[in-house]
């Protein structure tokens, strides 16, 4: 019969436990909403908005000056340009937006 080895309890476990963590461990937080209002500050979108706003201001100034014929021409052209510009900017925004 072979003799069994004897291990003391202090040799199996470390003598003192590890000190507890004083700060919580960092963790990654993910948002389920991938939309940020700061994404609207794209220079292309701002440029298109500035051009449309500038044309609207010019149209209003011409109306105040009494140049109704020119204002009417602006209105006829803008009736087609504004929806096209809006939908183009919307498509561009969603095409370049990083989800």
JSON list of C-alpha atoms in Angstrom, two decimals:
[
{"chain": "A", "resi": 1, "resn": "UNK", "atom": "CA", "xyz": [0.00, 0.00, 0.00]},
{"chain": "A", "resi": 2, "resn": "UNK", "atom": "CA", "xyz": [1.28, 3.43, -1.01]},
{"chain": "A", "resi": 3, "resn": "UNK", "atom": "CA", "xyz": [1.45, 6.29, 1.37]},
{"chain": "A", "resi": 4, "resn": "UNK", "atom": "CA", "xyz": [-0.79, 9.27, 0.53]},
{"chain": "A", "resi": 5, "resn": "UNK", "atom": "CA", "xyz": [0.69, 12.73, 0.43]},
{"chain": "A", "resi": 6, "resn": "UNK", "atom": "CA", "xyz": [-0.57, 15.17, 3.00]},
{"chain": "A", "resi": 7, "resn": "UNK", "atom": "CA", "xyz": [-1.28, 18.77, 2.02]},
{"chain": "A", "resi": 8, "resn": "UNK", "atom": "CA", "xyz": [-1.88, 21.42, 4.61]},
{"chain": "A", "resi": 9, "resn": "UNK", "atom": "CA", "xyz": [-4.74, 23.86, 4.15]},
{"chain": "A", "resi": 10, "resn": "UNK", "atom": "CA", "xyz": [-2.42, 26.88, 3.98]},
{"chain": "A", "resi": 11, "resn": "UNK", "atom": "CA", "xyz": [-0.56, 25.41, 1.00]},
{"chain": "A", "resi": 12, "resn": "UNK", "atom": "CA", "xyz": [-3.74, 24.89, -1.05]},
{"chain": "A", "resi": 13, "resn": "UNK", "atom": "CA", "xyz": [-5.32, 28.36, -0.63]},
{"chain": "A", "resi": 14, "resn": "UNK", "atom": "CA", "xyz": [-3.49, 31.69, -0.70]},
{"chain": "A", "resi": 15, "resn": "UNK", "atom": "CA", "xyz": [-2.87, 33.10, 2.78]},
{"chain": "A", "resi": 16, "resn": "UNK", "atom": "CA", "xyz": [-4.91, 36.32, 2.35]},
{"chain": "A", "resi": 17, "resn": "UNK", "atom": "CA", "xyz": [-7.76, 37.20, 0.00]},
{"chain": "A", "resi": 18, "resn": "UNK", "atom": "CA", "xyz": [-7.30, 39.81, -2.74]},
{"chain": "A", "resi": 19, "resn": "UNK", "atom": "CA", "xyz": [-8.35, 43.33, -1.79]},
{"chain": "A", "resi": 20, "resn": "UNK", "atom": "CA", "xyz": [-11.74, 44.33, -3.26]},
{"chain": "A", "resi": 21, "resn": "UNK", "atom": "CA", "xyz": [-11.89, 46.77, -6.16]},
{"chain": "A", "resi": 22, "resn": "UNK", "atom": "CA", "xyz": [-12.48, 50.32, -5.02]},
{"chain": "A", "resi": 23, "resn": "UNK", "atom": "CA", "xyz": [-13.87, 51.53, -8.36]},
{"chain": "A", "resi": 24, "resn": "UNK", "atom": "CA", "xyz": [-16.38, 49.82, -10.62]},
{"chain": "A", "resi": 25, "resn": "UNK", "atom": "CA", "xyz": [-15.14, 48.21, -13.78]},
{"chain": "A", "resi": 26, "resn": "UNK", "atom": "CA", "xyz": [-15.81, 50.18, -16.98]},
{"chain": "A", "resi": 27, "resn": "UNK", "atom": "CA", "xyz": [-18.42, 48.78, -19.29]},
{"chain": "A", "resi": 28, "resn": "UNK", "atom": "CA", "xyz": [-19.52, 49.67, -22.79]},
{"chain": "A", "resi": 29, "resn": "UNK", "atom": "CA", "xyz": [-22.98, 51.14, -23.14]},
{"chain": "A", "resi": 30, "resn": "UNK", "atom": "CA", "xyz": [-24.77, 50.91, -26.45]},
{"chain": "A", "resi": 31, "resn": "UNK", "atom": "CA", "xyz": [-27.68, 53.08, -27.49]},
{"chain": "A", "resi": 32, "resn": "UNK", "atom": "CA", "xyz": [-30.64, 51.47, -29.19]},
{"chain": "A", "resi": 33, "resn": "UNK", "atom": "CA", "xyz": [-31.45, 54.79, -30.90]},
{"chain": "A", "resi": 34, "resn": "UNK", "atom": "CA", "xyz": [-28.79, 55.46, -33.56]},
{"chain": "A", "resi": 35, "resn": "UNK", "atom": "CA", "xyz": [-29.94, 59.03, -34.21]},
{"chain": "A", "resi": 36, "resn": "UNK", "atom": "CA", "xyz": [-28.14, 62.10, -32.97]},
{"chain": "A", "resi": 37, "resn": "UNK", "atom": "CA", "xyz": [-29.40, 65.65, -33.52]},
{"chain": "A", "resi": 38, "resn": "UNK", "atom": "CA", "xyz": [-25.79, 66.71, -34.12]},
{"chain": "A", "resi": 39, "resn": "UNK", "atom": "CA", "xyz": [-25.86, 64.67, -37.32]},
{"chain": "A", "resi": 40, "resn": "UNK", "atom": "CA", "xyz": [-28.02, 67.42, -38.82]},
{"chain": "A", "resi": 41, "resn": "UNK", "atom": "CA", "xyz": [-24.99, 69.75, -38.75]},
{"chain": "A", "resi": 42, "resn": "UNK", "atom": "CA", "xyz": [-23.65, 68.22, -41.96]},
{"chain": "A", "resi": 43, "resn": "UNK", "atom": "CA", "xyz": [-22.12, 71.03, -44.10]},
{"chain": "A", "resi": 44, "resn": "UNK", "atom": "CA", "xyz": [-23.95, 69.90, -47.23]},
{"chain": "A", "resi": 45, "resn": "UNK", "atom": "CA", "xyz": [-27.33, 69.98, -45.51]},
{"chain": "A", "resi": 46, "resn": "UNK", "atom": "CA", "xyz": [-26.55, 73.38, -43.98]},
{"chain": "A", "resi": 47, "resn": "UNK", "atom": "CA", "xyz": [-25.49, 74.75, -47.37]},
{"chain": "A", "resi": 48, "resn": "UNK", "atom": "CA", "xyz": [-28.68, 73.58, -49.06]},
{"chain": "A", "resi": 49, "resn": "UNK", "atom": "CA", "xyz": [-30.77, 75.01, -46.23]},
{"chain": "A", "resi": 50, "resn": "UNK", "atom": "CA", "xyz": [-28.90, 78.32, -46.44]},
{"chain": "A", "resi": 51, "resn": "UNK", "atom": "CA", "xyz": [-29.48, 78.59, -50.18]},
{"chain": "A", "resi": 52, "resn": "UNK", "atom": "CA", "xyz": [-33.20, 77.88, -49.83]},
{"chain": "A", "resi": 53, "resn": "UNK", "atom": "CA", "xyz": [-33.48, 80.35, -46.96]},
{"chain": "A", "resi": 54, "resn": "UNK", "atom": "CA", "xyz": [-31.57, 82.98, -48.95]},
{"chain": "A", "resi": 55, "resn": "UNK", "atom": "CA", "xyz": [-33.93, 82.58, -51.92]},
{"chain": "A", "resi": 56, "resn": "UNK", "atom": "CA", "xyz": [-36.93, 82.94, -49.61]},
{"chain": "A", "resi": 57, "resn": "UNK", "atom": "CA", "xyz": [-35.48, 86.13, -48.10]},
{"chain": "A", "resi": 58, "resn": "UNK", "atom": "CA", "xyz": [-34.75, 87.56, -51.58]},
{"chain": "A", "resi": 59, "resn": "UNK", "atom": "CA", "xyz": [-38.32, 86.76, -52.62]},
{"chain": "A", "resi": 60, "resn": "UNK", "atom": "CA", "xyz": [-39.67, 88.54, -49.53]},
{"chain": "A", "resi": 61, "resn": "UNK", "atom": "CA", "xyz": [-37.48, 91.62, -50.16]},
{"chain": "A", "resi": 62, "resn": "UNK", "atom": "CA", "xyz": [-38.61, 91.81, -53.79]},
{"chain": "A", "resi": 63, "resn": "UNK", "atom": "CA", "xyz": [-42.21, 91.62, -52.60]},
{"chain": "A", "resi": 64, "resn": "UNK", "atom": "CA", "xyz": [-41.61, 94.54, -50.24]},
{"chain": "A", "resi": 65, "resn": "UNK", "atom": "CA", "xyz": [-40.04, 96.56, -53.05]},
{"chain": "A", "resi": 66, "resn": "UNK", "atom": "CA", "xyz": [-43.14, 96.00, -55.17]},
{"chain": "A", "resi": 67, "resn": "UNK", "atom": "CA", "xyz": [-41.59, 93.90, -57.94]},
{"chain": "A", "resi": 68, "resn": "UNK", "atom": "CA", "xyz": [-44.54, 91.54, -58.10]},
{"chain": "A", "resi": 69, "resn": "UNK", "atom": "CA", "xyz": [-43.76, 90.15, -61.57]},
{"chain": "A", "resi": 70, "resn": "UNK", "atom": "CA", "xyz": [-40.33, 88.94, -60.46]},
{"chain": "A", "resi": 71, "resn": "UNK", "atom": "CA", "xyz": [-41.79, 87.53, -57.23]},
{"chain": "A", "resi": 72, "resn": "UNK", "atom": "CA", "xyz": [-44.35, 85.60, -59.28]},
{"chain": "A", "resi": 73, "resn": "UNK", "atom": "CA", "xyz": [-41.57, 84.14, -61.44]},
{"chain": "A", "resi": 74, "resn": "UNK", "atom": "CA", "xyz": [-39.65, 83.16, -58.28]},
{"chain": "A", "resi": 75, "resn": "UNK", "atom": "CA", "xyz": [-42.77, 81.47, -56.90]},
{"chain": "A", "resi": 76, "resn": "UNK", "atom": "CA", "xyz": [-43.31, 79.47, -60.10]},
{"chain": "A", "resi": 77, "resn": "UNK", "atom": "CA", "xyz": [-39.72, 78.25, -60.13]},
{"chain": "A", "resi": 78, "resn": "UNK", "atom": "CA", "xyz": [-39.56, 77.53, -56.40]},
{"chain": "A", "resi": 79, "resn": "UNK", "atom": "CA", "xyz": [-42.76, 75.47, -56.60]},
{"chain": "A", "resi": 80, "resn": "UNK", "atom": "CA", "xyz": [-40.69, 72.80, -58.36]},
{"chain": "A", "resi": 81, "resn": "UNK", "atom": "CA", "xyz": [-37.24, 73.43, -56.89]},
{"chain": "A", "resi": 82, "resn": "UNK", "atom": "CA", "xyz": [-38.15, 73.32, -53.19]},
{"chain": "A", "resi": 83, "resn": "UNK", "atom": "CA", "xyz": [-39.70, 69.81, -53.11]},
{"chain": "A", "resi": 84, "resn": "UNK", "atom": "CA", "xyz": [-36.86, 68.47, -55.26]},
{"chain": "A", "resi": 85, "resn": "UNK", "atom": "CA", "xyz": [-34.28, 70.08, -52.95]},
{"chain": "A", "resi": 86, "resn": "UNK", "atom": "CA", "xyz": [-36.01, 68.78, -49.83]},
{"chain": "A", "resi": 87, "resn": "UNK", "atom": "CA", "xyz": [-36.24, 65.18, -51.02]},
{"chain": "A", "resi": 88, "resn": "UNK", "atom": "CA", "xyz": [-32.70, 65.26, -52.42]},
{"chain": "A", "resi": 89, "resn": "UNK", "atom": "CA", "xyz": [-31.34, 66.51, -49.09]},
{"chain": "A", "resi": 90, "resn": "UNK", "atom": "CA", "xyz": [-33.37, 63.87, -47.24]},
{"chain": "A", "resi": 91, "resn": "UNK", "atom": "CA", "xyz": [-32.04, 61.07, -49.45]},
{"chain": "A", "resi": 92, "resn": "UNK", "atom": "CA", "xyz": [-28.49, 62.43, -49.10]},
{"chain": "A", "resi": 93, "resn": "UNK", "atom": "CA", "xyz": [-28.84, 62.60, -45.32]},
{"chain": "A", "resi": 94, "resn": "UNK", "atom": "CA", "xyz": [-29.97, 59.00, -44.95]},
{"chain": "A", "resi": 95, "resn": "UNK", "atom": "CA", "xyz": [-27.47, 57.76, -47.54]},
{"chain": "A", "resi": 96, "resn": "UNK", "atom": "CA", "xyz": [-24.49, 59.29, -45.71]},
{"chain": "A", "resi": 97, "resn": "UNK", "atom": "CA", "xyz": [-25.73, 58.82, -42.15]},
{"chain": "A", "resi": 98, "resn": "UNK", "atom": "CA", "xyz": [-23.73, 56.18, -40.27]},
{"chain": "A", "resi": 99, "resn": "UNK", "atom": "CA", "xyz": [-25.99, 53.85, -38.31]}
]
